[in-house]
XYZ file of C-alpha atoms in Angstrom:
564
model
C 108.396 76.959 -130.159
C 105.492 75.394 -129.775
C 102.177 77.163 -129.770
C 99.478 76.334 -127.503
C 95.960 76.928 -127.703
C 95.057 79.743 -125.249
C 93.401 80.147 -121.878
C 90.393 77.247 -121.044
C 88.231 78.504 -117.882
C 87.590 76.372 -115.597
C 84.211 76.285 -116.234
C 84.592 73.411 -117.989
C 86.219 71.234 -114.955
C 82.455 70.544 -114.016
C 81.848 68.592 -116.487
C 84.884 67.012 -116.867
C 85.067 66.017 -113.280
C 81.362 64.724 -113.443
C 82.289 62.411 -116.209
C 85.454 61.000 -114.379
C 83.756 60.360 -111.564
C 81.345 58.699 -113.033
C 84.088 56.363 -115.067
C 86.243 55.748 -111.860
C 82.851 54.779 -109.910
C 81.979 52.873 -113.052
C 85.404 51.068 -112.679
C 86.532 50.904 -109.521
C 83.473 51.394 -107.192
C 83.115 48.516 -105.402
C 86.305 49.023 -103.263
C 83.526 51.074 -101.016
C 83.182 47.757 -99.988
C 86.243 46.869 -98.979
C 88.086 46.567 -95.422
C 91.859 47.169 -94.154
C 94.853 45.273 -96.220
C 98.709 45.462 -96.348
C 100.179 48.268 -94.546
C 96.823 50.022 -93.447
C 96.765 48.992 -89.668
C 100.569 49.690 -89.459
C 100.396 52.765 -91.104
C 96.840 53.972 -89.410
C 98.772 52.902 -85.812
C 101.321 55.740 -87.112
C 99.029 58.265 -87.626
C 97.152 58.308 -84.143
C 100.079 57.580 -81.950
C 102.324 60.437 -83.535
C 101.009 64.417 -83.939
C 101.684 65.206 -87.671
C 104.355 67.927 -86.195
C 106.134 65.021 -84.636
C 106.405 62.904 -87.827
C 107.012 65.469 -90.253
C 109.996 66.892 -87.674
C 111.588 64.098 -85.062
C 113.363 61.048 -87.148
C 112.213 58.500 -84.126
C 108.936 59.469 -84.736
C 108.799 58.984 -88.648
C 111.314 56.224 -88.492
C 108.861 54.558 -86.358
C 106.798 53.603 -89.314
C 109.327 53.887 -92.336
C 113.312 53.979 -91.640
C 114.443 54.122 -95.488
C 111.643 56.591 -97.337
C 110.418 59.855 -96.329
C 106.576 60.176 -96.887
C 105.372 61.392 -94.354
C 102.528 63.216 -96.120
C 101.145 59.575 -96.134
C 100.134 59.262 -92.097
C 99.033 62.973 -92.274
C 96.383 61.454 -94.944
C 95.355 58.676 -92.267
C 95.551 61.016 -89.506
C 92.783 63.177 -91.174
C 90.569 60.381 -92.486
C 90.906 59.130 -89.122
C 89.453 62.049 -87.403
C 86.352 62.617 -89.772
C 85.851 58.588 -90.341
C 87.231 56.754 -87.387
C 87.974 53.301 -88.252
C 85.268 52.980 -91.062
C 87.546 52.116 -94.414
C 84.668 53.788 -96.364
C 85.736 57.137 -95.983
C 89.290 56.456 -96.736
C 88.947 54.736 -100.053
C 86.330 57.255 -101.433
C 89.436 59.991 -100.424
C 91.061 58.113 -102.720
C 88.552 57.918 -105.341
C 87.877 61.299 -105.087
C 92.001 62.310 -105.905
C 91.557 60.222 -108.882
C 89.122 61.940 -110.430
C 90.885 64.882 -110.122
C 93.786 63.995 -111.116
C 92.141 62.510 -114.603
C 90.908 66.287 -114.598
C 94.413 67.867 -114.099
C 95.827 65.808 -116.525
C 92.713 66.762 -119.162
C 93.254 70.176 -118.515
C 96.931 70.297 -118.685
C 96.286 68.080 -122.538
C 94.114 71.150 -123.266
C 96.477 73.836 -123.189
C 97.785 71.782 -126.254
C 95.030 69.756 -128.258
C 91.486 69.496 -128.752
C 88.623 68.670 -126.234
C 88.603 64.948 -127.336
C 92.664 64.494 -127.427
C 92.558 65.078 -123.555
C 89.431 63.453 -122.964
C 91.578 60.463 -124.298
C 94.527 60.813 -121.978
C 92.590 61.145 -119.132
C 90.666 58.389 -119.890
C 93.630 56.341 -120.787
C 95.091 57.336 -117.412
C 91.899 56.255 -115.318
C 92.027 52.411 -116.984
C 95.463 51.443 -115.975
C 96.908 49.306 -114.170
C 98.840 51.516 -111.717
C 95.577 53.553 -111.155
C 93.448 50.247 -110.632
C 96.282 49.481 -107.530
C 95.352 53.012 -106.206
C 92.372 52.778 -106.020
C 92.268 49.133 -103.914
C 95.560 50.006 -101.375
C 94.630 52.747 -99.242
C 98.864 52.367 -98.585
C 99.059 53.370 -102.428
C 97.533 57.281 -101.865
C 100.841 58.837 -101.073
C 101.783 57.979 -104.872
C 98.252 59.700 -106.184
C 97.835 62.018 -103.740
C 101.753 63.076 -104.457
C 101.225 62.963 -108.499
C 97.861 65.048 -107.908
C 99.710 67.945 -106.229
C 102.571 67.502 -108.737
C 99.554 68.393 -111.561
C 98.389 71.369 -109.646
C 102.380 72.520 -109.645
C 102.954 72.293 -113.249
C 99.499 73.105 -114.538
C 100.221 76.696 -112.432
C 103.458 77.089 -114.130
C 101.825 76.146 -117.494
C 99.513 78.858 -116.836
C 102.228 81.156 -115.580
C 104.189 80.476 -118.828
C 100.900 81.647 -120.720
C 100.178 84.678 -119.012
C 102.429 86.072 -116.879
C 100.853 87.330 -113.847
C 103.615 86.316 -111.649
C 101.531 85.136 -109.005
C 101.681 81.551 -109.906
C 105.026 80.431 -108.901
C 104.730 80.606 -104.622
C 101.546 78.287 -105.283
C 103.088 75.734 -107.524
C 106.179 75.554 -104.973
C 104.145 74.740 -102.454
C 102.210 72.260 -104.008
C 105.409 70.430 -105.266
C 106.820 70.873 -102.213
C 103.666 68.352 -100.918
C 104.121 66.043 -103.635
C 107.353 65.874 -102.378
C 106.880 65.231 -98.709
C 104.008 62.445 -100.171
C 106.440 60.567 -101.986
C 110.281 61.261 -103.078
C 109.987 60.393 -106.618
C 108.696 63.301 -107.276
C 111.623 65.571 -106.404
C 113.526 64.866 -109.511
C 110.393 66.202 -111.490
C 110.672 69.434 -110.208
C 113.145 70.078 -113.431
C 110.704 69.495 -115.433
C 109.132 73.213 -115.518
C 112.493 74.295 -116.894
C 112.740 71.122 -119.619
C 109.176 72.630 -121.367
C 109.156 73.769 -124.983
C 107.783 76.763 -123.648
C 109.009 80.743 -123.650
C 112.712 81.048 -123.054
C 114.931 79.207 -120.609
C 115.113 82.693 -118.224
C 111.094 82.904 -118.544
C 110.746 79.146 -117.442
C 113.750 79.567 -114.316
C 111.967 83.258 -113.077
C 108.740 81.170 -112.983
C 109.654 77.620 -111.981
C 112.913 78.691 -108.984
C 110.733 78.064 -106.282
C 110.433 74.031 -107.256
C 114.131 74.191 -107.027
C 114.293 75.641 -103.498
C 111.978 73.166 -101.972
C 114.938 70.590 -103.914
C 117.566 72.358 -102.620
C 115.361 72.346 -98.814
C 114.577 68.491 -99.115
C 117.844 67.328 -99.267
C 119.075 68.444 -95.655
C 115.411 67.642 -94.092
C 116.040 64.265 -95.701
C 119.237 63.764 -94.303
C 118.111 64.870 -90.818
C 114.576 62.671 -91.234
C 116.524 59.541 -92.775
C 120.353 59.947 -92.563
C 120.397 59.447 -95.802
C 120.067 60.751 -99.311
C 118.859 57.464 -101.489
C 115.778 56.405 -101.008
C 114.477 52.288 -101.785
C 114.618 49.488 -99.729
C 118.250 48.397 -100.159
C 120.719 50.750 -98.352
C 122.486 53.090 -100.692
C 125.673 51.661 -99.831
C 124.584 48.553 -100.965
C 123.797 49.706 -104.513
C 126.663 48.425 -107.294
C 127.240 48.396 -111.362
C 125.259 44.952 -110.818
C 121.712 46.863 -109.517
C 122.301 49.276 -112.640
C 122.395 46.522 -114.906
C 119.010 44.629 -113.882
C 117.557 48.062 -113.448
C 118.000 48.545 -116.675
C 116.802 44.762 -117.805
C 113.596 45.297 -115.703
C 113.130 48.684 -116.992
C 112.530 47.289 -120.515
C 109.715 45.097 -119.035
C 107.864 47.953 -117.830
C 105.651 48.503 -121.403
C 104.216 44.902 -121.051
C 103.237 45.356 -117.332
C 101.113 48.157 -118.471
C 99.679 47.398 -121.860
C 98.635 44.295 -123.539
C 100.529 44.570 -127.107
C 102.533 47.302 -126.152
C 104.265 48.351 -129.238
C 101.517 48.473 -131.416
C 100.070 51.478 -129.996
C 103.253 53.010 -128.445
C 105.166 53.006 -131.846
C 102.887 55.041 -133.185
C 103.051 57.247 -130.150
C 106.843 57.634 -130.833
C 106.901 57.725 -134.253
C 104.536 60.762 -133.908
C 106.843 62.718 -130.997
C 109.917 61.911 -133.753
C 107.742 63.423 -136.357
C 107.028 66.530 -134.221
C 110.206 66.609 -132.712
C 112.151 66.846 -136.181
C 109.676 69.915 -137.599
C 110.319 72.193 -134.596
C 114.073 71.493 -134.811
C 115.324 71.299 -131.250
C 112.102 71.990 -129.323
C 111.622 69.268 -127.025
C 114.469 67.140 -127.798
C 115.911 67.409 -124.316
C 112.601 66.982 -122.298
C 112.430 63.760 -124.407
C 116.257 62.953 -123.673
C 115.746 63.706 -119.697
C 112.485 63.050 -118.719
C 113.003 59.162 -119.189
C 115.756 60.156 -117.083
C 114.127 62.027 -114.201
C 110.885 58.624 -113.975
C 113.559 55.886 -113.844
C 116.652 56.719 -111.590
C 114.538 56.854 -108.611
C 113.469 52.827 -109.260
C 116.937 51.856 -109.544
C 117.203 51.078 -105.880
C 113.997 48.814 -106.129
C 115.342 46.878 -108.817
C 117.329 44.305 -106.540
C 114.494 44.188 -103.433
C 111.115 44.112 -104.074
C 112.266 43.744 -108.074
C 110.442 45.771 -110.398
C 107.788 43.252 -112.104
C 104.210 42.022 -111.786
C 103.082 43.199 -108.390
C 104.902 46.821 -108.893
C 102.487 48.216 -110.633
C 102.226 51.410 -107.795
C 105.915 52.177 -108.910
C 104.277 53.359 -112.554
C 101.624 56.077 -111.494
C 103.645 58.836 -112.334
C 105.226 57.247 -115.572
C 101.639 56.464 -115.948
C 100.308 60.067 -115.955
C 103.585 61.198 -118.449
C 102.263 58.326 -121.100
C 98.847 59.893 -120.731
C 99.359 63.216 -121.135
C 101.972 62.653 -123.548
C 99.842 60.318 -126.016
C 97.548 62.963 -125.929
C 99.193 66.332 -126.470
C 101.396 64.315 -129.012
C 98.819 62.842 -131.224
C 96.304 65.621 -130.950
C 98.982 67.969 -132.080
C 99.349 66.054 -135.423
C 95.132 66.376 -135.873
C 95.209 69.274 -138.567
C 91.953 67.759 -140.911
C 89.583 65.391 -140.421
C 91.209 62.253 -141.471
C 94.093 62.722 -139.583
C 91.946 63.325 -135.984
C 89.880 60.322 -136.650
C 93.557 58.209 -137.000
C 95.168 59.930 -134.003
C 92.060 59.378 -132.064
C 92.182 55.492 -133.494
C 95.251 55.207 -132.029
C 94.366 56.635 -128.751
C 91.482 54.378 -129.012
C 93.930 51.196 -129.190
C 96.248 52.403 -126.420
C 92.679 52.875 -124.066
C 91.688 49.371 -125.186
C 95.110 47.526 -124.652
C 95.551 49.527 -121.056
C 92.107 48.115 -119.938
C 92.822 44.855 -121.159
C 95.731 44.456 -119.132
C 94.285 46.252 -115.716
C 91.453 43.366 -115.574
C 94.578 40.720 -115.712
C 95.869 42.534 -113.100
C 93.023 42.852 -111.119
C 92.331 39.432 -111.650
C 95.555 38.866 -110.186
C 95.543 41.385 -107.034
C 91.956 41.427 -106.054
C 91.662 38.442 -104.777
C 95.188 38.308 -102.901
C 93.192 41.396 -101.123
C 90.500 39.915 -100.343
C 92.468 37.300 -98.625
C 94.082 39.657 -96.498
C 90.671 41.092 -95.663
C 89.247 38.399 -94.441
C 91.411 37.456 -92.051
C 91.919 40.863 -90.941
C 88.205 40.611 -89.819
C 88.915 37.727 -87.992
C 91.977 38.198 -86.186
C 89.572 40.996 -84.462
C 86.462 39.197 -84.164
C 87.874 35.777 -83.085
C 88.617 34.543 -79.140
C 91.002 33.227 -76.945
C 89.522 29.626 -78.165
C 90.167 30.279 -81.651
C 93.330 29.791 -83.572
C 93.651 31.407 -86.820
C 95.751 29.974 -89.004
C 97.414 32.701 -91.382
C 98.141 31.759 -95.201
C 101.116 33.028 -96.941
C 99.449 36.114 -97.985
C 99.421 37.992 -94.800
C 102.466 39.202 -93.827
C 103.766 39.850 -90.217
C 103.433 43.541 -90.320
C 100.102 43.626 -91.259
C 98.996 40.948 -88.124
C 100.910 42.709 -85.874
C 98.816 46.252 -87.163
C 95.658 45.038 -86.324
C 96.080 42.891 -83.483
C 97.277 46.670 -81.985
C 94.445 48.179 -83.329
C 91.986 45.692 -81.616
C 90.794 47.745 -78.600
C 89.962 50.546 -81.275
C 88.187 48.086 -83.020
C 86.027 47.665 -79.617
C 87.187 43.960 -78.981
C 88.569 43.707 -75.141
C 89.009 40.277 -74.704
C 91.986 37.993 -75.239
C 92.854 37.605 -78.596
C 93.346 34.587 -80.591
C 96.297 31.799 -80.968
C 98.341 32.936 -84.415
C 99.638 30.257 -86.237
C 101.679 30.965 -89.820
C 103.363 27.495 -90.357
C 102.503 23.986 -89.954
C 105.248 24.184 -87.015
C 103.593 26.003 -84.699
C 100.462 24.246 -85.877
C 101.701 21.149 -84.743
C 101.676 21.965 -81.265
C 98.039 23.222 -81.254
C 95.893 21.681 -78.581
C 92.918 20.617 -80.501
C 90.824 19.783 -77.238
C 91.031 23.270 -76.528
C 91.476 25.409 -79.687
C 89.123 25.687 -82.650
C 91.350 25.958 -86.089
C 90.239 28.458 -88.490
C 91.706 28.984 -91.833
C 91.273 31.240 -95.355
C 89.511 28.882 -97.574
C 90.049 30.376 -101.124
C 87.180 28.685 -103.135
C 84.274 30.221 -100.199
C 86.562 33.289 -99.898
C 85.654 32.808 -95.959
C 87.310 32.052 -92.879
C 85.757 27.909 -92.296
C 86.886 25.713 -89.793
C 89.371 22.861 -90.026
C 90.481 21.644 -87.022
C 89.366 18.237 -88.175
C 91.829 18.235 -91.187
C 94.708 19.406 -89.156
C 95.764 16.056 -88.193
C 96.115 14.982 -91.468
C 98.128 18.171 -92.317
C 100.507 18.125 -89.960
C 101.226 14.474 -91.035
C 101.917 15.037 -94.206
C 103.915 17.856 -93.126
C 106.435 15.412 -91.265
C 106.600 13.163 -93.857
C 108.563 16.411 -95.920
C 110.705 17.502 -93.177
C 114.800 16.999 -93.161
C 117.685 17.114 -90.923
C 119.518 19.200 -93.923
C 122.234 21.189 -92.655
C 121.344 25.296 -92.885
C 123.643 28.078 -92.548
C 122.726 31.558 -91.165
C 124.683 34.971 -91.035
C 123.067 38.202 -90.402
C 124.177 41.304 -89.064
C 122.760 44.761 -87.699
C 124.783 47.909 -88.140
C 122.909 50.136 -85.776
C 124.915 53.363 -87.291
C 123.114 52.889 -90.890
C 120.387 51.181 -89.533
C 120.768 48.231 -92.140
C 120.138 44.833 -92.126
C 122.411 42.103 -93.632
C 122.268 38.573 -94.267
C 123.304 35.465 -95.814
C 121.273 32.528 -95.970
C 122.615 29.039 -97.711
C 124.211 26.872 -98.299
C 121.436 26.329 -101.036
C 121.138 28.143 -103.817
C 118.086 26.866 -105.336
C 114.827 27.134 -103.462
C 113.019 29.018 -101.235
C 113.905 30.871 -97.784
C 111.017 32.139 -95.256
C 112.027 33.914 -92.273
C 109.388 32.983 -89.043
C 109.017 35.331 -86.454
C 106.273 34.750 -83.961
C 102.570 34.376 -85.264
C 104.029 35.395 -89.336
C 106.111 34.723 -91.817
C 108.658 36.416 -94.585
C 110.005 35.069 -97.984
C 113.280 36.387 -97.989
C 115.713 36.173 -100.532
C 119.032 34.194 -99.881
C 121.737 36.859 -99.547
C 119.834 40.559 -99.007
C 120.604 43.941 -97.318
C 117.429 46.078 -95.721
C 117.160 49.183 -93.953
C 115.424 49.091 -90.619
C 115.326 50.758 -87.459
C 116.036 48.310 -85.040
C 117.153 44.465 -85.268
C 113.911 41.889 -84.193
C 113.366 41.451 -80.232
C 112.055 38.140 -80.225
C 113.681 34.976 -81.543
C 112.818 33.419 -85.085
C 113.580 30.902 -87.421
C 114.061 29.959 -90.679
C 112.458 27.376 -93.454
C 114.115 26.227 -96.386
C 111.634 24.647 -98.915
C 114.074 22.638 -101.609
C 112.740 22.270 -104.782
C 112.223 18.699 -104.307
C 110.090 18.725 -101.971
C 111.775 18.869 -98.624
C 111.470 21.125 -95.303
C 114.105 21.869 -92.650
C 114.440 24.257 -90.663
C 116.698 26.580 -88.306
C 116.435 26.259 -84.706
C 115.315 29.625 -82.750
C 117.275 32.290 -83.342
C 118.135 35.684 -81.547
C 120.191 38.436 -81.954
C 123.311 38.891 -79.803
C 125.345 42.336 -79.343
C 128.828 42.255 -81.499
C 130.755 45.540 -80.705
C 129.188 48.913 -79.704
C 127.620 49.328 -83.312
C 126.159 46.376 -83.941
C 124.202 42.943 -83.118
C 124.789 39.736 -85.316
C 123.563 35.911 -85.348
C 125.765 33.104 -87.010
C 124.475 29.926 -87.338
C 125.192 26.735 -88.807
C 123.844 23.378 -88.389
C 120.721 21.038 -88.563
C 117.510 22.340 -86.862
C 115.134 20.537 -85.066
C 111.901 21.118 -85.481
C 110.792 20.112 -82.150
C 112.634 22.483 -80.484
C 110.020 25.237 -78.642
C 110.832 28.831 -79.602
């Protein structure tokens, strides 16, 4: 059994929440700054168009923002910043600041019920320097993974407590808080066997105290169905899912060290060797929560492994495997700090792992911020801008995002017509410069500059690129699973963008996606070859095929003079 160190009042959260706030200001502070990205406008469109008993309750309501996850604790977030902040994005991102800190505290205070003072100070300052916690705290769209792992704290710190001292008052509390960390992100379900996994009391103790985290499991399941029609979560329908997505799951999984330290085995063999060490002296204590929890952190990614891909960019998939290597360096090196000697080498170690984490998070911010800022700055101007304007989108603004704010632009105050959207040399080519003023991202001023007297020259060497190759096109809409399939060739090599009006989607070749409802409008699609060359599909549309579904088949050479 293993022992821990007694009862540590909360009179020393003060302190330790001063300090991370401090450090996460210190770090991550000048996000106050920043403005709407990514999924914000979508997501804040959500919130004030739906009551929160409408989205946490009707499946057309919730489906109207997500069809294949279930977070609806995520627009209740919005909804709330919403009414105390409006549309000022300062209020939002300190809320997320703020549920940093505290979960660096949590995650301190959890260490403590094991080590030393300086032990959890480490893991919770370990936790605040990585990479997945540098994401959270510049995507607002992020907070349902830190808001969900900060309730998931409060849950198990209760039942640590409960373990302890046996008041039997804990265990309603901690339900409910899991059963929020749940509804903010569905990762978190699987954890709720955790309680029962602890080196802690007996197996009966840990059930009597930890049963109500299994109800609100055995409850989710049903309220998932009825939300989602379905069980698995991820991008790619469950159905879809084969021995293949198993297999690069498990390739990408051994990636995941590198995207989160710099020199990862240094620092992390020492880490293991240690738990192996402490592992083999209590016998079988903790053998299976080392065996299953691995198990419980990675299953849930398995779906993502085929669409996004887990890689660079996924960084938000790792907060809660984040938190585990935290807590876990932590509580497993302070526990092997008897004397002097050995503290100051445990410490070392923890030292190296804090160094290596930040290391990598400033290549990664490096990396992100600035795709961000991108975003951000033509956010601004697709609401600022006029009819006269055209703004012409780069590749890192994606459809959903354009499509958020121009909703949002009456809330923003702005009443009159709206700017031309351009997102490919295409439509660019049929701008009226006489009439229009072109305004693009320019990435070494990080402003929006104007460039309508360059757009001649682009759009020539644009033609010069384009060819009458022959594309294929299949896609299909089952409107019973709400999925989206498709087929896109006959070219393996190279790259496939789907165009919708005003945006633009790299889409892989040959894909499945859940959705709620096949596109209205027609689109295209470009096909960059590797050599060089353009061509293009001509408009596109979607055409009923049966009672369940709607389909386009294609093949052919498009011309890109065709009008949409």
């Amino acid at each position: 059994m293993i022992a821990v160190r007694g009862s540590h009042a909360w009179r020393s959260i003060a302190p330790v929440f001063g300090v991370s706030m401090l450090v996460v200001l210190a770090l991550y502070g000048g996000v106050l700054k920043g403005w709407w990205c990514c999924d914000d406008p979508q997501i804040l469109k959500h919130a004030v168009t739906y009551s929160p008993w409408e989205y946490f309750s009707k499946p057309e309501a919730w489906r109207a923002l997500i069809p294949y996850s279930l977070t609806p604790w995520l627009s209740l977030t919005y909804d709330l910043d919403h009414t105390i902040w409006g549309l000022n994005p300062l209020g939002y991102y300190a809320h997320n600041l703020v549920v940093i800190t505290l979960c660096a505290c949590l995650i301190h205070q959890i260490s403590r019920q094991w080590v030393d003072m300086w032990h959890a100070v480490g893991g919770a300052l370990l936790f605040l320097v990585g990479s997945p916690i540098m994401v959270a705290s510049q995507q607002l769209m992020v907070r349902h993974y830190i808001e969900g792992l900060f309730f998931y704290l409060v849950a198990l710190w209760l039942l640590i407590r409960e373990l302890q001292q046996g008041t039997g008052r804990s265990g309603w509390l901690a339900g409910l808080a899991f059963a929020i960390a749940a509804t903010a992100k569905e990762l978190y379900l699987p954890l709720g066997f955790v309680p029962l996994l602890l080196p802690m009391g007996s197996f009966k103790k840990r059930l009597q105290v930890a049963w109500p985290l299994l109800l609100v499991m055995l409850l989710y399941v049903p309220w998932r169905w009825y939300m989602l029609g379905d069980v698995v979560g991820g991008y790619t329908p469950a159905g879809s899912l084969g021995r293949s997505d198993l297999t690069a799951a498990l390739g990408q999984f051994a990636n995941i060290p590198g995207l989160l330290l710099v020199a990862p085995w240094f620092g992390l063999s020492a880490v293991g060797l240690t738990t192996i060490f402490l592992l083999l002296k209590n016998k079988k204590n903790g053998w299976v929560l080392l065996v299953v929890l691995p198990v419980l952190l990675l299953v849930p990614l398995i779906p993502l492994a085929r669409m996004p891909g887990i890689g660079a960019g996924s960084e938000r998939y790792f907060i809660v495997l984040w938190a585990v290597v935290s807590i876990g360096a932590s509580v497993v090196l302070g526990r092997v700090a008897g004397g002097f000697v050995a503290r100051l080498c445990t410490l070392a170690v923890l030292v190296v792992l804090v160094v290596s984490a930040w290391i990598n998070t400033r290549q990664v911010r490096t990396r992100i911020l600035p795709e961000l800022q991108e975003q951000q700055v033509q956010g601004r101007a697709l609401v600022t801008a006029g009819s006269r304007d055209v703004i012409y989108l780069t590749s890192a603004v994606a459809t959903w995002y354009v499509s958020g704010i121009m909703d949002l632009r009456k809330d923003f105050g702005q009443t009159a017509p709206p700017p031309l959207l351009v997102a490919d040399e295409l439509d660019l080519d049929r701008v009226s410069l006489m009439d229009h003023r072109v305004m693009r991202y320019d990435h070494v001023s990080r402003t929006m500059i104007d460039i309508t007297p360059s757009v001649p020259q682009i759009t020539a060497e644009w033609r010069k690129k384009i060819r009458p190759a022959s594309l294929t096109v299949a896609m299909e809409f089952d409107t019973g699973t709400k999925t989206m399939q498709w087929q896109l060739g006959p070219y393996g090599k190279g790259s496939y963008t789907l165009l919708p009006e005003g945006g633009r989607h790299p889409v892989p070749a040959q894909g499945a996606l859940r959705m709620d409802k096949p596109p209205d409008n027609v689109f295209r699609f470009r096909y960059d070859a590797p050599e060089g060359w353009i061509a293009y599909t001509p408009p596109l549309h979607f055409v009923p095929a049966g009672s369940r579904s709607y389909r386009v088949v294609w093949h052919g050479t498009g011309i890109p003079g065709e009008r949409r």
